[in-house]
Short mmCIF file of C-alpha atoms in Angstrom, two decimals:
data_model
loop_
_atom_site.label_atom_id
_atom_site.label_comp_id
_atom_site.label_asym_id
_atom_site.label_seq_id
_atom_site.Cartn_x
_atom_site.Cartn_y
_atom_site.Cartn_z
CA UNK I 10 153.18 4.62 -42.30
CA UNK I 11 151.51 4.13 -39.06
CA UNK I 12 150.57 6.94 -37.30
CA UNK I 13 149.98 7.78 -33.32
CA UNK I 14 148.69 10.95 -32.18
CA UNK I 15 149.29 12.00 -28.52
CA UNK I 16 148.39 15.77 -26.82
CA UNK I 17 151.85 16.70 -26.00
CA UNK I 18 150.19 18.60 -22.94
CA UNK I 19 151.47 19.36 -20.38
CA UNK I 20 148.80 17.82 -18.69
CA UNK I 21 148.83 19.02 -14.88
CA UNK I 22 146.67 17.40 -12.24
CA UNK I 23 146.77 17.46 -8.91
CA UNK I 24 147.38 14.87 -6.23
CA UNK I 25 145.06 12.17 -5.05
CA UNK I 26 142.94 13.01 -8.28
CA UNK I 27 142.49 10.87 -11.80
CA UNK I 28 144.94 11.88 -14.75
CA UNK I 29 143.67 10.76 -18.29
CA UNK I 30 145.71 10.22 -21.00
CA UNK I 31 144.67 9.75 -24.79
CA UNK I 32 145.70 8.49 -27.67
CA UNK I 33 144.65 8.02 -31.80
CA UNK I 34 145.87 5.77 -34.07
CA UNK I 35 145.38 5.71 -37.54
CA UNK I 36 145.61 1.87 -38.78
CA UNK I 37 142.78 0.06 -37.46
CA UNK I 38 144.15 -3.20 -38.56
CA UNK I 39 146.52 -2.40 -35.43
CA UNK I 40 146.13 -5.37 -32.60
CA UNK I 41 147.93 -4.39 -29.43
CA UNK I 42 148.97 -1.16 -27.77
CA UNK I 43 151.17 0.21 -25.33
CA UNK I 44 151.86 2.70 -22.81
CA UNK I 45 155.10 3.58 -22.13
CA UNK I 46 156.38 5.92 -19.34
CA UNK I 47 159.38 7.83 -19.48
CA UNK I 48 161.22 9.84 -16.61
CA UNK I 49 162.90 13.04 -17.63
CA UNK I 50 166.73 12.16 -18.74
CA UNK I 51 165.66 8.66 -18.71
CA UNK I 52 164.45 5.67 -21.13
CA UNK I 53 160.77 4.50 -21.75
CA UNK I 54 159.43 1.74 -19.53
CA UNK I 55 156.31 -0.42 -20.28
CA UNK I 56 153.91 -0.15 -18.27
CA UNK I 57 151.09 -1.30 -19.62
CA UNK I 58 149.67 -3.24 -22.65
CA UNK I 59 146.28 -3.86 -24.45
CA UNK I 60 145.34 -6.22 -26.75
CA UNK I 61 141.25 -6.24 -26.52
CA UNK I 62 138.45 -3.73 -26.49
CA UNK I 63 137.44 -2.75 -22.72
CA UNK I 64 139.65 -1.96 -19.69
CA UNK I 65 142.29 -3.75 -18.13
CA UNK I 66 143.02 -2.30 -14.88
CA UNK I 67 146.87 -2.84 -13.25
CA UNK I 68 147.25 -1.30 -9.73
CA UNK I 69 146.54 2.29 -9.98
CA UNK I 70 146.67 2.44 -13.80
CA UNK I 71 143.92 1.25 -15.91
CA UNK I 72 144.06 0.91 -20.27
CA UNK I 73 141.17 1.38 -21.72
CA UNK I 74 140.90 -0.10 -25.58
CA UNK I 75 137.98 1.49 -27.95
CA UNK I 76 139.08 -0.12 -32.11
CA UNK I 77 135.82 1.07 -33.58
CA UNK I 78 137.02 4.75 -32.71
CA UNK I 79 141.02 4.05 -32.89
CA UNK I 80 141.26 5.34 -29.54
CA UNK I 81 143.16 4.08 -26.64
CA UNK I 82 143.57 5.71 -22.97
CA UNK I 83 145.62 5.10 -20.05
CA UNK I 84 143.82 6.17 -16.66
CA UNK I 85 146.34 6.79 -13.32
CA UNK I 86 144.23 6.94 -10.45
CA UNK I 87 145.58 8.61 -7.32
CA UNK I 88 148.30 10.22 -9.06
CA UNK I 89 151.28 11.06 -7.42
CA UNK I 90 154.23 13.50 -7.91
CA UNK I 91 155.97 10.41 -9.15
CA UNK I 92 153.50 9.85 -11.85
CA UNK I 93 154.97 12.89 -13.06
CA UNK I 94 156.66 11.95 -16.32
CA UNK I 95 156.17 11.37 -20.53
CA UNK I 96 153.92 8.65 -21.59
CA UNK I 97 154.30 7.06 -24.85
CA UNK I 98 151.41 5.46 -26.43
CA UNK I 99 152.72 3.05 -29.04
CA UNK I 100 151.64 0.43 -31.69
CA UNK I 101 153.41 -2.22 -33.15
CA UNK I 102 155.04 -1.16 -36.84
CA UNK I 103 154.47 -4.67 -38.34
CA UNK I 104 151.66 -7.30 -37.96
CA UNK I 105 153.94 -9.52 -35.69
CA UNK I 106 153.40 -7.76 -32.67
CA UNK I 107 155.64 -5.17 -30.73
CA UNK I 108 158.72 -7.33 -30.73
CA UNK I 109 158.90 -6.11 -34.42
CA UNK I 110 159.37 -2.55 -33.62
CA UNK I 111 156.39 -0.24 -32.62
CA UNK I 112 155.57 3.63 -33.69
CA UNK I 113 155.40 5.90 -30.66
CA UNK I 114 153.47 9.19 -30.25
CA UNK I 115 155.44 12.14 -29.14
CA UNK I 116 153.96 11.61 -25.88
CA UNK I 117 152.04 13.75 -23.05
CA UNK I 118 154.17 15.33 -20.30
CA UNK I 119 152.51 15.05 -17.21
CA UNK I 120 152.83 17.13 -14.26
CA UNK I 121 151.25 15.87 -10.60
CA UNK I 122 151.18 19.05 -8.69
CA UNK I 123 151.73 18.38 -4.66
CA UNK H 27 169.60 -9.99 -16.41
CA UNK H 28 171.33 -6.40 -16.38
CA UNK H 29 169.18 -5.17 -19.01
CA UNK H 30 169.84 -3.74 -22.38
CA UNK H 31 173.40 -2.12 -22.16
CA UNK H 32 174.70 0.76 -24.41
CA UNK H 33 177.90 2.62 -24.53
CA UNK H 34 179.18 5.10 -24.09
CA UNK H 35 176.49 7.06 -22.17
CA UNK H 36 177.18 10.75 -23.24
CA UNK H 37 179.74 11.73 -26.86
CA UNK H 38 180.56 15.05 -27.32
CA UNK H 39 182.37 15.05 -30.97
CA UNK H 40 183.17 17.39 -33.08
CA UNK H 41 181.18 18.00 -36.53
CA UNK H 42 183.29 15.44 -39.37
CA UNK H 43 184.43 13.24 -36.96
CA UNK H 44 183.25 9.53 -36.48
CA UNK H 45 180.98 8.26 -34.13
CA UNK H 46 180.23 4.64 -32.97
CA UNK H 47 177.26 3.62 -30.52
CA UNK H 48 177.70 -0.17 -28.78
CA UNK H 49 174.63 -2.16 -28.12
CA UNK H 50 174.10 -5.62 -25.79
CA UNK H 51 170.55 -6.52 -25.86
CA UNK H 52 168.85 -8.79 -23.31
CA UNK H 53 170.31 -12.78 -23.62
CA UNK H 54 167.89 -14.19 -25.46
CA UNK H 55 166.04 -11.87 -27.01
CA UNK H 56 165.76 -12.10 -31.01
CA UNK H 57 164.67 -8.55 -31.98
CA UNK H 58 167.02 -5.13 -32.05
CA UNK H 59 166.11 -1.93 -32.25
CA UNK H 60 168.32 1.16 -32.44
CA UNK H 61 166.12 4.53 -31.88
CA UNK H 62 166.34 8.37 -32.31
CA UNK H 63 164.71 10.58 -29.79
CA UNK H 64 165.10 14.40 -30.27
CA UNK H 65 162.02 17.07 -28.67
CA UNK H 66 161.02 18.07 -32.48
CA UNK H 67 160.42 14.22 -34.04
CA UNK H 68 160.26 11.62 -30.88
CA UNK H 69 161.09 8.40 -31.25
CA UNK H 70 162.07 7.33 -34.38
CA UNK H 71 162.87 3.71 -35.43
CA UNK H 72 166.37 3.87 -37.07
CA UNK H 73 166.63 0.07 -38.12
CA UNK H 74 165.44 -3.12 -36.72
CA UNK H 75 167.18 -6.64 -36.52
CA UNK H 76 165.98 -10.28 -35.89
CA UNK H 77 168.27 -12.90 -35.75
CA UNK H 78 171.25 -10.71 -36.80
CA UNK H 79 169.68 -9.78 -39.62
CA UNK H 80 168.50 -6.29 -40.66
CA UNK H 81 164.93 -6.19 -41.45
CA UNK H 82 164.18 -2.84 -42.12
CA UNK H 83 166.81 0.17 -42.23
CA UNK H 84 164.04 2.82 -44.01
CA UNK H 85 164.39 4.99 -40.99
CA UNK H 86 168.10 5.72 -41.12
CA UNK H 87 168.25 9.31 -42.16
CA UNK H 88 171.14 8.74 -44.92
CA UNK H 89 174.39 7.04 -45.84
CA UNK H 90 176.15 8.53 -43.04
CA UNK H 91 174.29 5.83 -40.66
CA UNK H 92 175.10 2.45 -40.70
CA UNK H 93 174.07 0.02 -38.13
CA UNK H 94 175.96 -3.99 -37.59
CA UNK H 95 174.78 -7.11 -35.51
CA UNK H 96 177.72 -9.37 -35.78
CA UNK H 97 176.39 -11.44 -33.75
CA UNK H 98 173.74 -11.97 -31.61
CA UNK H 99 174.95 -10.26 -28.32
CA UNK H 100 176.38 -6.70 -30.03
CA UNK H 101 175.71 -4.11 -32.22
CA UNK H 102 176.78 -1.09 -33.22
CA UNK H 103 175.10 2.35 -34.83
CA UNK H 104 177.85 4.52 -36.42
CA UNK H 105 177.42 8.12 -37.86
CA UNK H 106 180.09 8.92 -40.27
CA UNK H 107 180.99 12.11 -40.73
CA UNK H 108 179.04 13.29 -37.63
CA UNK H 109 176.93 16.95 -38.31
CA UNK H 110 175.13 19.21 -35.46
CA UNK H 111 171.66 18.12 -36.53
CA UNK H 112 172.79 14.66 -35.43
CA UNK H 113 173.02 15.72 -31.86
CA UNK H 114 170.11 13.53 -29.79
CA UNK H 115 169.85 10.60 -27.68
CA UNK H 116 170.20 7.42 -29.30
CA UNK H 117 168.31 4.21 -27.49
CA UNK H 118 168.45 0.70 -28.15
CA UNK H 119 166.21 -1.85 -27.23
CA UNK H 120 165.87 -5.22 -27.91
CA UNK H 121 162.79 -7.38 -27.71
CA UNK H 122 160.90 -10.98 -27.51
CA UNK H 123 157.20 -11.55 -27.46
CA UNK H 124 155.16 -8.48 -27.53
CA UNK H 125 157.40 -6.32 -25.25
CA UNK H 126 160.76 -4.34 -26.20
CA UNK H 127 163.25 -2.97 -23.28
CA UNK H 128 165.17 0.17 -23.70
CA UNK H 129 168.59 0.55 -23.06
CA UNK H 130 169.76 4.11 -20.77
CA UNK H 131 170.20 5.85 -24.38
CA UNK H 132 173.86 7.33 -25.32
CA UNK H 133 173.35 10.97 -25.62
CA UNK H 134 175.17 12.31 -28.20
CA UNK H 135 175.98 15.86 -28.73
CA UNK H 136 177.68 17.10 -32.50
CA UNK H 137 179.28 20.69 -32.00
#
């Protein structure tokens, strides 16, 4: 069973600065990941995936990838009160990818104070 | 496309009594998911479908689930008899590629 670990937080930072979010994983044969974001009373969104070791940067938000330590992060620079939200790291279940079902953390609530 | 659809949006029901959750994924898209998201567990893959077909059903909780994909634009998630521990929001999604889409969720309260 594939397992993702998230810091349930909440994680508060304030506006204009960089909010970090983390995430483990415990199969290293895993291949992609994703970050997910989900509004209060409302249902996750992608917003970003990751395939390859590095960054890969997407307006204000920028993955970062690290397999040797089963560690993946999602950086939101200049966050703003509508950054405030859940984000859900997830992995795919299977080895086809994530349109075979992926394993989400519990997520990290994050709170952009004004 | 209008996106992943599910109905109804909120159930109220009583504990014993039947409950059915409708699904219309994305046109197109080969992959179903139905999804359990309470504050103790997350999200929790209830069964999966491709093509119709169910895949894997080793995360429905017990016989009272049962999930159908008659076909490839509907499905249906049905808890039978419905109990309090039950109560949470129930997404699905459906998928292609490497990307799934969430439906709004039906929110479903046992009391």
């Amino acid at each position: 069973q594939k397992e993702v670990e998230q810091n349930s937080g909440p994680l508060s930072v304030p506006e204009g600065a960089i909010a970090s979010l983390n995430c483990t994983y415990s199969d290293r044969g895993s291949q992609s990941f994703f970050w997910y974001r989900q509004y209060s009373g409302k249902s996750p969104e992608l917003i970003m995936s990751i395939y390859s070791n590095g960054d890969k940067e997407d307006g204000r938000f920028t993955a970062q990838l690290n397999k040797a330590s089963q560690y993946v992060s999602l950086l939101i620079r200049d966050s703003q009160p509508s950054d405030s939200a859940t984000y859900l790291c997830a992995v795919p279940m299977y080895s086809g990818g994530g349109a075979d079902g992926l394993t989400f953390g519990k997520g990290t609530h994050l709170i952009i104070q004004p | 496309d209008a996106g992943v659809i599910q109905s109804p949006r909120h159930e109220v029901t009583e504990m014993g009594q039947e409950v059915t959750l409708r699904c219309k994924p994305i046109s197109g898209h080969n992959s179903l998911f139905w999804y359990r998201q309470t504050m103790m567990r997350g999200l929790e893959l209830l069964i999966y479908f491709n093509n119709n077909v169910p895949i894997d059903d080793s995360g429905m909780p017990e016989d009272r689930f049962s999930a159908k994909m008659p076909n490839a634009s509907f499905s249906t998630l049905k808890i039978q008899p419905s109990e309090p521990r039950d109560s949470a929001v129930y997404f699905c999604a459906s998928g292609q590629g490497n990307t799934i889409y969430f439906g709004e969720g039906s929110w479903l309260t046992v009391v």
